[in-house]
Coordinates of C-alpha atoms and ligand atoms in Angstrom, one line a residue:
M1 CA 130.0 118.3 124.1
S2 CA 127.6 120.1 126.8
H3 CA 129.9 122.8 126.8
T4 CA 129.6 123.6 123.2
L5 CA 125.9 122.7 123.1
N6 CA 125.4 125.6 125.8
T7 CA 127.8 128.0 123.9
E8 CA 125.8 127.4 120.5
F9 CA 122.4 127.9 122.4
E10 CA 123.7 131.2 123.9
R11 CA 124.8 132.1 120.6
Q12 CA 121.6 131.8 119.0
H13 CA 119.9 133.8 122.0
H14 CA 122.0 136.7 121.4
Y15 CA 121.0 136.9 117.6
I16 CA 117.4 136.5 118.6
E17 CA 118.0 139.7 120.8
I18 CA 119.7 141.5 117.8
V19 CA 116.9 140.5 115.4
R20 CA 114.1 141.6 117.9
E21 CA 115.4 144.8 118.3
K22 CA 115.2 145.4 114.7
V23 CA 111.6 144.0 114.4
E24 CA 110.8 146.3 117.4
Q25 CA 112.2 149.2 115.5
K26 CA 110.4 147.9 112.3
K27 CA 107.1 147.9 114.0
K28 CA 107.3 151.3 115.4
E29 CA 108.0 152.6 111.8
L30 CA 104.8 150.8 110.4
G31 CA 102.6 151.3 113.3
R32 CA 101.7 147.5 113.2
P33 CA 102.9 144.4 114.0
L34 CA 105.2 142.2 111.8
Y35 CA 103.9 138.9 110.9
F36 CA 105.3 135.5 110.0
Y37 CA 104.0 132.9 107.9
S38 CA 105.1 129.4 108.3
L39 CA 104.4 126.3 106.1
A40 CA 105.7 122.8 106.5
M41 CA 105.2 120.8 103.5
G42 CA 106.2 117.3 104.6
C43 CA 106.2 114.5 107.1
Q44 CA 105.6 114.8 110.9
M45 CA 109.2 115.5 111.4
N46 CA 109.0 118.4 109.3
A47 CA 106.2 119.7 111.0
H48 CA 107.7 119.3 114.4
D49 CA 110.8 121.3 113.0
S50 CA 108.6 124.1 111.9
E51 CA 107.1 124.1 115.5
K52 CA 110.8 125.0 116.4
L53 CA 111.4 127.2 113.7
E54 CA 108.0 129.1 114.8
G55 CA 109.0 129.2 118.4
M56 CA 112.1 131.0 117.4
L57 CA 110.4 133.5 115.0
S58 CA 107.9 134.5 117.8
E59 CA 110.8 135.0 120.2
M60 CA 112.4 137.3 117.6
G61 CA 109.3 139.6 117.7
Y62 CA 107.2 138.1 114.8
E63 CA 103.5 137.2 115.1
R64 CA 102.2 134.4 113.6
T65 CA 99.6 134.6 110.5
E66 CA 97.6 132.3 108.6
E67 CA 97.4 135.0 105.8
E68 CA 100.4 134.5 103.7
K69 CA 99.2 137.9 101.6
E70 CA 100.1 139.9 104.9
A71 CA 103.3 138.0 106.1
D72 CA 106.6 139.9 106.4
F73 CA 108.5 136.6 106.9
I74 CA 107.7 133.6 105.0
I75 CA 109.2 130.1 105.8
Y76 CA 108.7 127.2 103.8
N77 CA 110.2 123.9 105.2
T78 CA 110.5 121.9 102.2
C79 CA 110.0 118.1 101.4
C80 CA 111.7 116.1 98.7
V81 CA 110.2 112.6 99.2
R82 CA 108.2 113.0 96.0
E83 CA 108.4 115.4 93.2
N84 CA 105.2 116.9 93.5
A85 CA 106.2 118.3 97.0
E86 CA 109.1 120.2 94.9
L87 CA 106.9 121.2 92.0
K88 CA 104.7 123.2 94.8
V89 CA 107.7 125.0 96.3
Y90 CA 108.6 126.5 92.9
G91 CA 104.8 127.4 92.0
K92 CA 104.9 129.2 95.4
L93 CA 108.2 130.7 94.6
G94 CA 106.9 132.3 91.5
W95 CA 103.9 133.9 93.7
L96 CA 106.2 135.3 96.2
K97 CA 108.2 137.0 93.3
H98 CA 105.1 139.0 92.4
Y99 CA 104.3 139.4 96.2
K100 CA 107.6 140.9 96.6
E101 CA 107.6 143.1 93.7
T102 CA 104.2 144.6 94.3
K103 CA 102.9 144.3 97.9
N104 CA 106.0 144.1 100.3
P105 CA 109.3 144.4 99.3
N106 CA 110.9 144.4 102.5
A107 CA 109.3 140.9 103.1
I108 CA 112.0 138.2 103.9
I109 CA 111.6 134.6 102.2
A110 CA 113.3 131.6 104.0
L111 CA 113.6 128.2 102.8
C112 CA 114.6 125.2 104.6
G113 CA 114.2 121.5 105.0
C114 CA 114.8 118.3 102.9
M115 CA 114.5 119.8 99.3
M116 CA 117.7 122.4 100.1
Q117 CA 120.2 119.4 100.8
Q118 CA 120.3 118.9 97.2
E119 CA 122.7 120.6 95.0
T120 CA 120.3 120.8 92.0
V121 CA 117.9 122.6 93.9
L122 CA 120.4 125.2 95.1
A123 CA 121.8 125.9 91.7
T124 CA 118.1 126.4 90.5
L125 CA 117.3 128.9 93.3
R126 CA 120.7 130.6 92.7
Q127 CA 119.8 130.8 88.9
K128 CA 116.1 131.3 88.8
Y129 CA 114.8 132.5 92.3
R130 CA 116.9 135.2 93.4
H131 CA 114.5 137.1 95.3
V132 CA 114.6 134.1 98.1
D133 CA 116.7 135.6 101.1
I134 CA 117.6 133.0 103.3
V135 CA 118.3 129.3 102.6
F136 CA 119.3 126.4 104.9
G137 CA 118.9 122.7 105.1
T138 CA 117.9 120.1 107.8
F139 CA 121.1 120.0 110.0
N140 CA 121.3 123.7 111.2
L141 CA 117.7 124.6 111.8
Y142 CA 118.5 126.0 115.2
K143 CA 120.7 128.7 113.3
L144 CA 117.7 130.5 112.0
P145 CA 118.3 133.6 114.3
E146 CA 121.7 133.8 113.2
L147 CA 120.7 133.5 109.5
V148 CA 118.1 136.2 110.0
A149 CA 120.4 138.4 111.6
T150 CA 122.9 138.0 108.7
C151 CA 120.3 138.7 106.0
M152 CA 118.9 141.9 107.8
E153 CA 122.5 143.2 108.1
T154 CA 123.8 142.5 104.7
G155 CA 120.8 142.6 102.5
E156 CA 122.1 139.7 100.7
T157 CA 120.8 136.2 100.2
V158 CA 122.3 133.8 103.0
Y159 CA 123.2 130.1 102.0
D160 CA 124.0 127.9 104.8
I161 CA 123.8 124.4 103.8
W162 CA 125.7 121.6 105.9
Q163 CA 126.1 118.0 104.8
E164 CA 126.2 116.4 107.9
H165 CA 124.8 116.5 111.3
Q166 CA 127.5 118.5 113.8
E167 CA 125.5 118.7 117.2
V168 CA 122.1 118.3 118.5
V169 CA 121.1 121.8 120.3
E170 CA 118.7 120.8 123.0
D171 CA 115.9 123.1 124.5
L172 CA 114.8 125.1 121.4
P173 CA 111.7 127.2 122.0
A174 CA 109.0 125.5 120.1
I175 CA 105.2 126.9 119.5
R176 CA 103.4 123.6 119.7
H177 CA 100.3 123.6 117.1
F178 CA 98.5 122.0 119.9
P179 CA 98.5 122.8 123.5
Y180 CA 97.8 119.2 124.8
K181 CA 99.8 117.0 122.5
A182 CA 103.5 117.4 121.2
S183 CA 105.8 115.7 119.2
V184 CA 109.3 114.7 120.2
N185 CA 112.4 113.8 118.2
I186 CA 114.0 110.4 119.7
M187 CA 116.3 110.1 116.7
F188 CA 117.2 112.0 113.4
G189 CA 118.3 110.5 110.1
C190 CA 118.0 107.1 108.6
N191 CA 120.5 104.4 107.9
N192 CA 118.2 102.0 105.6
F193 CA 118.6 103.3 101.9
C194 CA 115.4 101.8 100.7
S195 CA 116.5 102.1 97.0
Y196 CA 113.7 104.7 96.1
C197 CA 114.2 107.1 99.0
I198 CA 116.0 110.1 99.2
V199 CA 115.7 110.7 102.8
P200 CA 118.9 109.0 103.9
Y201 CA 120.7 111.6 101.5
V202 CA 119.0 114.5 102.8
R203 CA 118.6 113.6 106.5
G204 CA 121.9 112.0 107.2
R205 CA 122.9 109.0 109.3
E206 CA 120.8 107.8 112.2
R207 CA 121.5 109.4 115.7
S208 CA 119.5 108.7 118.5
R209 CA 119.2 111.2 121.5
T210 CA 119.9 109.8 125.0
P211 CA 116.8 108.6 127.0
E212 CA 117.7 111.3 129.7
D213 CA 117.3 113.9 127.0
I214 CA 114.2 112.3 125.6
L215 CA 112.7 111.9 129.2
A216 CA 113.6 115.2 130.3
E217 CA 111.6 117.0 127.3
V218 CA 108.6 114.5 128.1
R219 CA 108.4 115.6 131.7
K220 CA 108.9 119.3 131.1
L221 CA 106.0 118.9 128.3
A222 CA 103.8 117.0 131.0
A223 CA 104.4 119.6 133.5
D224 CA 103.3 122.0 130.7
G225 CA 100.0 120.4 130.4
V226 CA 100.8 118.1 127.6
K227 CA 99.0 114.9 127.6
E228 CA 99.9 112.9 124.2
V229 CA 103.6 112.7 123.2
M230 CA 104.2 111.5 119.6
L231 CA 107.9 110.0 119.6
L232 CA 109.4 110.5 116.4
G233 CA 112.1 108.9 114.0
Q234 CA 112.4 107.7 110.6
N235 CA 112.9 104.3 112.0
V236 CA 112.2 104.0 115.7
N237 CA 112.9 100.4 115.8
S238 CA 116.6 100.9 115.6
Y239 CA 116.5 103.3 118.4
G240 CA 119.3 103.7 120.8
K241 CA 121.4 101.0 119.0
N242 CA 124.3 103.5 118.6
L243 CA 124.3 105.0 121.7
E244 CA 127.1 104.9 124.3
N245 CA 124.9 102.9 126.5
P246 CA 122.5 101.2 124.0
V247 CA 118.8 101.1 125.0
S248 CA 116.2 99.6 122.9
F249 CA 112.8 101.4 121.6
A250 CA 110.9 99.0 123.7
E251 CA 112.8 100.0 127.1
L252 CA 112.6 103.7 125.8
L253 CA 108.7 103.1 125.5
R254 CA 108.6 101.8 129.0
M255 CA 110.3 104.6 130.6
V256 CA 108.1 107.2 129.0
N257 CA 105.1 105.2 130.1
E258 CA 106.2 106.0 133.5
V259 CA 106.3 109.7 132.9
E260 CA 103.4 111.2 135.4
G261 CA 100.8 113.5 133.4
I262 CA 101.2 111.9 130.3
E263 CA 98.2 109.9 129.1
R264 CA 99.0 108.8 125.7
I265 CA 101.9 107.9 123.9
R266 CA 102.2 107.4 119.8
F267 CA 105.2 106.8 117.8
M268 CA 106.3 106.6 114.4
T269 CA 107.6 105.3 112.0
S270 CA 108.4 101.5 112.5
H271 CA 110.1 99.8 109.9
P272 CA 109.0 95.8 109.7
K273 CA 112.5 94.5 109.4
D274 CA 113.3 95.6 112.9
L275 CA 110.0 95.3 114.8
S276 CA 110.8 93.0 117.8
D277 CA 109.0 90.6 119.9
E278 CA 110.2 93.0 122.6
L279 CA 108.5 95.8 121.3
I280 CA 105.1 94.0 120.5
K281 CA 105.2 93.1 124.2
A282 CA 106.2 96.4 125.3
M283 CA 103.3 98.0 123.4
A284 CA 100.7 95.3 124.6
E285 CA 102.1 95.9 128.7
C286 CA 102.4 99.8 128.5
D287 CA 98.9 101.1 129.3
K288 CA 99.6 104.4 127.9
V289 CA 100.9 103.3 124.4
C290 CA 98.2 103.5 122.0
K291 CA 97.1 100.2 120.3
Y292 CA 97.7 101.4 116.9
L293 CA 100.7 100.7 114.7
H294 CA 101.9 102.4 111.6
L295 CA 103.8 99.8 109.5
P296 CA 105.0 100.6 105.9
V297 CA 104.7 97.7 103.7
Q298 CA 105.6 99.6 100.5
S299 CA 104.7 96.4 98.5
G300 CA 103.5 93.0 98.6
S301 CA 106.1 91.4 96.3
D302 CA 109.0 89.9 97.4
E303 CA 110.8 90.6 94.1
I304 CA 109.9 94.3 94.3
L305 CA 110.8 94.4 98.1
K306 CA 114.0 92.9 97.8
R307 CA 114.9 95.7 95.1
M308 CA 113.3 98.2 97.3
N309 CA 115.9 96.9 99.9
R310 CA 113.4 96.7 102.5
H311 CA 114.9 93.3 104.0
Y312 CA 111.5 91.3 104.9
T313 CA 109.1 89.4 102.6
K314 CA 105.5 89.3 102.4
E315 CA 105.3 86.5 104.7
S316 CA 107.4 87.9 107.3
Y317 CA 105.3 91.0 107.2
M318 CA 102.2 89.2 107.5
E319 CA 103.8 87.1 110.4
L320 CA 104.4 90.6 112.2
V321 CA 100.6 91.6 111.6
R322 CA 99.5 88.5 113.1
K323 CA 101.8 88.7 116.1
A324 CA 100.8 92.2 117.1
R325 CA 97.0 91.3 116.4
E326 CA 97.4 88.5 118.9
A327 CA 99.2 90.4 121.5
M328 CA 96.9 93.5 121.2
P329 CA 93.5 92.2 120.0
G330 CA 91.5 95.1 118.5
I331 CA 94.8 97.2 117.5
T332 CA 94.6 98.9 114.3
L333 CA 97.3 99.1 111.4
S334 CA 98.0 101.7 109.0
T335 CA 100.7 101.5 106.2
D336 CA 102.7 103.2 103.4
I337 CA 102.2 101.9 100.0
I338 CA 104.3 102.5 96.8
V339 CA 102.5 101.7 93.4
G340 CA 104.3 101.6 90.1
F341 CA 108.0 101.0 91.5
P342 CA 110.3 100.1 88.6
G343 CA 109.6 96.7 87.3
E344 CA 106.4 96.3 89.0
T345 CA 104.4 93.7 87.1
E346 CA 100.7 93.1 87.5
E347 CA 101.4 90.0 89.3
D348 CA 103.6 92.0 91.9
F349 CA 100.7 94.6 92.0
Q350 CA 98.4 91.5 92.8
E351 CA 100.5 90.7 95.7
T352 CA 100.2 94.2 97.3
L353 CA 96.7 94.0 96.9
D354 CA 96.6 90.7 98.7
V355 CA 98.4 92.4 101.5
I356 CA 95.9 95.1 101.8
R357 CA 93.0 92.5 102.0
Q358 CA 94.8 90.5 104.8
S359 CA 96.1 93.4 106.8
R360 CA 92.9 95.2 107.0
Y361 CA 94.3 98.6 107.6
S362 CA 92.1 101.3 109.1
T363 CA 94.1 103.8 106.9
A364 CA 97.0 103.5 104.4
F365 CA 99.0 106.5 102.8
T366 CA 99.3 105.5 99.1
F367 CA 101.7 106.8 96.8
I368 CA 102.5 106.8 93.3
Y369 CA 106.3 105.9 92.8
S370 CA 108.4 109.3 92.1
K371 CA 111.7 109.1 90.5
R372 CA 114.4 110.7 92.9
T373 CA 117.5 111.7 91.3
G374 CA 120.6 110.2 93.1
T375 CA 118.5 107.0 94.6
P376 CA 119.2 103.7 93.0
A377 CA 115.9 103.0 91.9
A378 CA 116.0 106.4 89.6
T379 CA 118.3 104.4 87.2
M380 CA 116.6 100.9 87.4
E381 CA 115.4 99.6 84.0
N382 CA 111.6 98.8 83.6
Q383 CA 110.2 102.3 84.9
V384 CA 106.3 101.5 84.8
P385 CA 104.5 103.7 82.0
E386 CA 102.3 106.5 83.8
D387 CA 99.1 105.1 82.5
V388 CA 99.5 101.7 84.0
V389 CA 100.5 103.2 87.2
K390 CA 97.4 105.5 87.4
D391 CA 95.3 102.4 86.6
R392 CA 96.8 100.7 89.2
F393 CA 96.5 103.3 91.8
D394 CA 92.6 103.7 91.1
R395 CA 92.3 99.9 91.2
M396 CA 94.3 99.9 94.7
L397 CA 91.9 102.3 96.1
D398 CA 88.8 100.4 94.9
V399 CA 90.2 97.5 97.2
L400 CA 91.4 99.8 100.0
N401 CA 88.6 101.9 100.6
P402 CA 85.8 99.4 101.3
I403 CA 88.2 97.8 103.6
V404 CA 88.9 101.2 105.6
H405 CA 85.0 101.6 105.2
E406 CA 84.5 98.2 107.0
V407 CA 87.0 98.8 109.7
H408 CA 85.5 101.7 110.8
Q409 CA 82.1 100.1 110.4
E410 CA 83.2 97.7 113.2
Q411 CA 83.4 100.5 115.8
V412 CA 79.8 101.8 115.6
G413 CA 78.1 101.0 118.8
K414 CA 81.2 100.9 120.8
V415 CA 82.5 103.4 123.4
M416 CA 85.6 105.1 123.0
T417 CA 87.7 107.5 124.9
V418 CA 88.5 110.3 122.6
F419 CA 91.1 112.8 123.1
A420 CA 89.4 116.2 122.0
E421 CA 91.8 118.2 120.0
E422 CA 89.9 121.1 118.4
T423 CA 86.6 122.5 117.0
S424 CA 85.9 121.4 113.5
K425 CA 86.6 124.2 110.9
Q426 CA 83.3 123.6 109.4
D427 CA 81.0 123.8 112.5
K428 CA 82.2 125.1 115.9
S429 CA 79.8 123.2 117.7
I430 CA 81.7 120.0 116.7
L431 CA 84.8 118.7 118.5
T432 CA 87.3 116.5 116.6
G433 CA 89.8 114.1 118.3
R434 CA 91.2 110.8 118.1
A435 CA 90.3 107.8 119.9
D436 CA 93.3 105.5 121.2
N437 CA 93.5 103.4 118.0
N438 CA 94.1 106.7 116.2
M439 CA 90.5 106.7 114.3
L440 CA 89.4 110.4 114.0
V441 CA 86.0 111.2 115.8
H442 CA 83.8 114.1 115.3
F443 CA 81.2 114.7 118.1
P444 CA 79.1 117.6 119.5
G445 CA 80.9 119.4 122.3
T446 CA 82.0 122.6 123.4
E447 CA 85.3 124.3 123.3
D448 CA 86.1 124.0 127.0
L449 CA 86.1 120.2 126.6
I450 CA 89.5 120.6 124.5
G451 CA 92.5 119.0 126.0
Q452 CA 90.2 116.5 127.8
M453 CA 89.7 112.7 127.4
I454 CA 85.9 112.3 126.6
S455 CA 83.8 109.3 126.6
V456 CA 82.0 109.0 123.2
K457 CA 79.8 106.4 121.8
I458 CA 80.2 106.2 118.2
I459 CA 77.1 106.2 116.4
D460 CA 78.1 106.7 112.7
N461 CA 80.8 105.8 110.1
K462 CA 82.0 108.1 107.3
T463 CA 84.9 106.1 106.2
F464 CA 87.6 108.0 107.0
Y465 CA 86.2 109.4 110.4
L466 CA 83.5 108.3 113.0
I467 CA 80.6 110.4 114.5
G468 CA 80.2 110.0 118.2
E469 CA 78.0 111.3 121.0
R470 CA 79.3 112.1 124.5
I471 CA 78.0 109.6 126.9
Ligands
5AD501 N1 108.3 107.9 95.5 C1 106.7 107.5 96.2 N2 106.9 107.3 97.5 C2 107.8 107.4 98.4 N3 107.9 107.4 99.7 C3 109.4 107.4 100.1 N4 110.0 107.9 98.6 C4 109.0 107.8 97.7 C5 109.2 107.9 96.3 N5 110.5 108.1 95.8 C6 106.9 107.1 100.4 C7 107.2 105.7 101.3 C8 107.5 106.2 102.6 C9 106.9 107.3 102.7 C10 107.1 108.3 103.9 O1 106.8 108.0 101.5 O2 106.0 104.9 101.3 O3 107.3 105.3 103.7
SF4_502 FE1 113.2 106.2 103.3 FE2 113.4 103.8 103.8 FE3 114.5 105.3 105.7 FE4 111.9 105.2 105.6 S1 113.2 103.7 106.0 S2 113.2 107.3 105.3 S3 111.5 105.0 103.5 S4 115.1 105.0 103.3

């Protein structure tokens, strides 16, 4: 196995060299750098994949730009969890056609990620968006150099979509969006098949990386100055079950907690059906693990949860919340909620509001149900009319936002350790960062503090973030 991994890694390096030569030549001709523009349109997993794509592009000789209008290589890492994300891609492709025709005919346009794993999308691209140059999916990200080389050589559109994962290629170069914090994949794919969700169809079956590979990566990041790691998986609580030597996620957390240099550990996402007492205990006992838990509830109605195929009830979810709070007083919770799942009645919706009131989330990611072709929910009867869903959505925010405000208000007067991440985009004299409990804190400070843990007293509350001052 490791032999194939090495050869694949080397193969791609070979293509990186080939592309780099072409890029250098082009730079000389034009007398300027060649730029890439990279956009991740989905979840943290996508964002992390994009860091790897960007790492490969810079090794190929491209420089990053935030200005799409000057880019020579444009890559969108797409999402298909909700329809809106897909519509956005088509909208942008319309603009790109114009860009290529009028501004930069040699620009290379690449699309990848979840949306590309769907047949219907590929058919649409082939028919209507022929100005796209490279298309690949979620399983063969590491092949980017080879695909770029092929595209440059043939001048034709390159499609490379796999239906399943073949191998995990380790050690891809990556450009981290932040120098001091990094994401680490601990597993890929999802086996849960929640009835509304397309992820299992586009990201394949669950596969865990070995603890050895994960720890090697975390140690390398620590040596590189990284202080905070985010362990990523669609369902981290089922991590390691299928490894040759099974390891639980709780055990993995304890191992990562031992890595010198790492000061904070976060993880996402936890599925309530698999959240074990062992994990709650490990969270409580590991000093570096942040006391923050993202626990998607989706709905508060047992009937809806059943039809969502979630395998828990409102009561068992609330029991988890209680246990987590008991083990870690002061822990903050966040969640994902879907409004308007097929068949959702006003009573079902009231149950969701009740969960929000009881759980007192510090944030919640709220979604209007989006029908995804190919998922079981798409063909369920009683799809909820749009105006009803919109009204429920607004009423949900009316319940949620005051709670978010109150939970933030409870922090005023406290002293927190904030990991300074960047200067505020609006005001360079303000730093922003997160407290251990994941709350966003703005405070006056200079750039040299970025990457440090700073003691900050919270003096004001802006509902979705806090204002503090250094002490
Ligand atoms: N419609 C609306 N929201 C969805 N999610 C996943 N699939 C859908 C869908 N079809 C939400 C869930 C999940 C989050 C990542 O996206 O809440 O937890
Ligand atoms: Fe989708 Fe459910 Fe898997 Fe999350 S756990 S990715 S919601 S199927």
